[in-house]
mmCIF file with all atom_site columns, C-alpha atoms in Angstrom:
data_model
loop_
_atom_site.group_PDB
_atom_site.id
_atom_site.type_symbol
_atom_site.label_atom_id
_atom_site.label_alt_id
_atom_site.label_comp_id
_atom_site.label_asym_id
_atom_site.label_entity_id
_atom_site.label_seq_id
_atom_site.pdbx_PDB_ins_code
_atom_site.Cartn_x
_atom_site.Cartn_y
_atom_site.Cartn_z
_atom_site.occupancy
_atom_site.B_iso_or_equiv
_atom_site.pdbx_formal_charge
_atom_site.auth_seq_id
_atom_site.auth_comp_id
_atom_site.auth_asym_id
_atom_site.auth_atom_id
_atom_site.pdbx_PDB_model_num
ATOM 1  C CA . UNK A 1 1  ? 120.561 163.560 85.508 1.00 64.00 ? 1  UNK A CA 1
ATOM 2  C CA . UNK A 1 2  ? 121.667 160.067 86.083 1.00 73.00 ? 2  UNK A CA 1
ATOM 3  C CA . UNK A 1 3  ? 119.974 156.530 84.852 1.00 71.00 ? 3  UNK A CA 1
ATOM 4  C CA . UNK A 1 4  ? 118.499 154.873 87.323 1.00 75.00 ? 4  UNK A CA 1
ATOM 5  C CA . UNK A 1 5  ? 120.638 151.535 87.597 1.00 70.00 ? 5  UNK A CA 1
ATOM 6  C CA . UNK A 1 6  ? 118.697 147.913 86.623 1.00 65.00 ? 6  UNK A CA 1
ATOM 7  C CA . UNK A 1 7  ? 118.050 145.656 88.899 1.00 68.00 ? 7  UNK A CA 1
ATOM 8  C CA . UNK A 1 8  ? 118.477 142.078 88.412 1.00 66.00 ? 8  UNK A CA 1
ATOM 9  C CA . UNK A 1 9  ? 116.891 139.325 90.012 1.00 70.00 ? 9  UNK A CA 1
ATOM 10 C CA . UNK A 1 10 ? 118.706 136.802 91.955 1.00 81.00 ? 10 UNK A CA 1
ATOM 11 C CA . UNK A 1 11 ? 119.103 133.519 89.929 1.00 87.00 ? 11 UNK A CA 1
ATOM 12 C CA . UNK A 1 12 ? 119.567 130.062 91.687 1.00 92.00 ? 12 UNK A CA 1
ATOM 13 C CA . UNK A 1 13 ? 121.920 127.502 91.338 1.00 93.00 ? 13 UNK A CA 1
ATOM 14 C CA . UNK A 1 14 ? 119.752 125.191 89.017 1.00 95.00 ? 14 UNK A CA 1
ATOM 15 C CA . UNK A 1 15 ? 118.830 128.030 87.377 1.00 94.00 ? 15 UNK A CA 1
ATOM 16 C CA . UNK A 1 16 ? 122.203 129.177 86.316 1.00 95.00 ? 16 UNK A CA 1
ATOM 17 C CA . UNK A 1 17 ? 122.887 125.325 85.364 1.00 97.00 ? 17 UNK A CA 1
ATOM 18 C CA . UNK A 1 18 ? 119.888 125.400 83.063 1.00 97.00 ? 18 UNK A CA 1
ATOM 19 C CA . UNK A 1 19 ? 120.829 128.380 81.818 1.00 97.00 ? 19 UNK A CA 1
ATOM 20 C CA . UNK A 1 20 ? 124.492 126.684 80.831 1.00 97.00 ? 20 UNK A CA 1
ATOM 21 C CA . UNK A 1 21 ? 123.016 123.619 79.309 1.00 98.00 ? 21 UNK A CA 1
ATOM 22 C CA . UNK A 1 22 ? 120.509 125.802 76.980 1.00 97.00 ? 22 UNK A CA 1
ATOM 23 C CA . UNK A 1 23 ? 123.754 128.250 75.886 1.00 97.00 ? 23 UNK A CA 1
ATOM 24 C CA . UNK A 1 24 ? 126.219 125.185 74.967 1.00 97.00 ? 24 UNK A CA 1
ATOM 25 C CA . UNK A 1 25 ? 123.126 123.299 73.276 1.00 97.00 ? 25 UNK A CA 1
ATOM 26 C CA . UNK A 1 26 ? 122.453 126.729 71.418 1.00 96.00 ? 26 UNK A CA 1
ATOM 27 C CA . UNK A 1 27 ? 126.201 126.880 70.648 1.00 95.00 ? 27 UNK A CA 1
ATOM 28 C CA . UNK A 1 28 ? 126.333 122.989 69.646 1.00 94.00 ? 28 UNK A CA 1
ATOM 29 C CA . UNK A 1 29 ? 123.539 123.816 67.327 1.00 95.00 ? 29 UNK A CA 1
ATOM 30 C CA . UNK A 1 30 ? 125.690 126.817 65.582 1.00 93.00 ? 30 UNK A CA 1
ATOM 31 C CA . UNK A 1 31 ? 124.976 129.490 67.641 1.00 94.00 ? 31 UNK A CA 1
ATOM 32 C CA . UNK A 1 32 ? 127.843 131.870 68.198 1.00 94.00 ? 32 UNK A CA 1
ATOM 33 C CA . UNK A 1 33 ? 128.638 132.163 71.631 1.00 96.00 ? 33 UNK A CA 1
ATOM 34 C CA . UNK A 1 34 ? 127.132 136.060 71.815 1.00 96.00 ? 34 UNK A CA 1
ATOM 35 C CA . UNK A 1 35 ? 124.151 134.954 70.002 1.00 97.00 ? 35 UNK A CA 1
ATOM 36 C CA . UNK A 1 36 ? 123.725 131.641 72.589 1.00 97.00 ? 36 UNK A CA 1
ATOM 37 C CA . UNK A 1 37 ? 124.441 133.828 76.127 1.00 97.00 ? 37 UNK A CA 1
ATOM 38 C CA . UNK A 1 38 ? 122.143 137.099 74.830 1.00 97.00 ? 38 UNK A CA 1
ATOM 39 C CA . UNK A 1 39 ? 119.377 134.645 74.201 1.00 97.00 ? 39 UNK A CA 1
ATOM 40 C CA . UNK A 1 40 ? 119.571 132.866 77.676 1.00 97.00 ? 40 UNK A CA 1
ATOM 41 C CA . UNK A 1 41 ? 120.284 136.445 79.463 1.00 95.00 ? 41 UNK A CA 1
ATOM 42 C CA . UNK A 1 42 ? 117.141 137.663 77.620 1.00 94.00 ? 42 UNK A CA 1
ATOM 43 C CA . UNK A 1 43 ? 114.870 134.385 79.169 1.00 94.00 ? 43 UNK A CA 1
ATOM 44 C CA . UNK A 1 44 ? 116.426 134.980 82.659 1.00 91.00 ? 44 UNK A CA 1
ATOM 45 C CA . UNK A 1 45 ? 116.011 138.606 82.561 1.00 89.00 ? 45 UNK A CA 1
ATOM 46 C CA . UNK A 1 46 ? 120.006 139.422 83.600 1.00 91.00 ? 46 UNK A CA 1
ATOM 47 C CA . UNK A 1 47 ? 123.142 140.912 81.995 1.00 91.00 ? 47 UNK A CA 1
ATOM 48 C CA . UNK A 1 48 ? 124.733 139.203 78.778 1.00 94.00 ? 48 UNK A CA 1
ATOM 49 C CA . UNK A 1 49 ? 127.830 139.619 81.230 1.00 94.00 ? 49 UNK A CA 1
ATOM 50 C CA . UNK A 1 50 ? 126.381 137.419 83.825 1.00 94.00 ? 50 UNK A CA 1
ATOM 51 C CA . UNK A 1 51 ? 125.549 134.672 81.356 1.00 96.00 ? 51 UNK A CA 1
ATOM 52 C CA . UNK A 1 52 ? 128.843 134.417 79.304 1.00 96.00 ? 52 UNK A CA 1
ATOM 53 C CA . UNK A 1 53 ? 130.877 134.226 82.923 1.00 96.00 ? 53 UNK A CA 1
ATOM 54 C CA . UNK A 1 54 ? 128.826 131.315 84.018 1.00 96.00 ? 54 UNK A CA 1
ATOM 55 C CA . UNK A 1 55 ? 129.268 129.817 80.781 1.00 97.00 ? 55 UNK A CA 1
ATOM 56 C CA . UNK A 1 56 ? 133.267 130.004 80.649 1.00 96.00 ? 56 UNK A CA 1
ATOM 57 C CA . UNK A 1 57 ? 133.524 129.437 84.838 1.00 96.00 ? 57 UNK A CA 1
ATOM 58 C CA . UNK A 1 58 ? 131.265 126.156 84.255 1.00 96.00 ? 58 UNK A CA 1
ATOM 59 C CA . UNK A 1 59 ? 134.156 124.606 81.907 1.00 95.00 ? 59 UNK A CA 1
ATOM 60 C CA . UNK A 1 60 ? 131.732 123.433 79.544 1.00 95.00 ? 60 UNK A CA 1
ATOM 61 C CA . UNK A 1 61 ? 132.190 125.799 76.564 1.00 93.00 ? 61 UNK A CA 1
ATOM 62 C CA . UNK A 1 62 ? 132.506 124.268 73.179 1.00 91.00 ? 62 UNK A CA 1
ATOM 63 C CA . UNK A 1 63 ? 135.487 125.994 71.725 1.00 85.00 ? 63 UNK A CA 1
ATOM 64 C CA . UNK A 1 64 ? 135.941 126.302 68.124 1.00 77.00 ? 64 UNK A CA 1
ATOM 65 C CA . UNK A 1 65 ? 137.647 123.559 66.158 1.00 70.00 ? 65 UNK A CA 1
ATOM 66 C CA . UNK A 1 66 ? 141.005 124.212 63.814 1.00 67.00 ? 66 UNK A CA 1
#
């Protein structure tokens, strides 16, 4: 017997931009970058997945200093 598969919503373009700000703030703040996207993909009700893409496609990732 098979799972049925989850269903997302569909999330708009602000959304997903809100959703980036609040992840980099949360990372800013000393969040790892998990931590930061599985929060967010918890609010929005989608996939980790989903969240960390738009967060490295948008650019704006803080990356760890050497």
């Amino acid at each position: 017997m098979r799972a049925e598969r989850r269903r997302y919503r569909i999330v708009d373009e602000d959304s997903k931009a809100d959703a980036i700000a609040t992840a980099v703030r949360s990372i800013e703040a000393g969040d790892s970058f998990t931590a930061a996207c599985a929060a967010v993909a918890k609010a929005l009700d989608v996939s980790e997945t989903a969240v960390r893409g738009w967060v490295n496609a948008s650019g704006l990732r803080p990356q760890p200093s050497l």
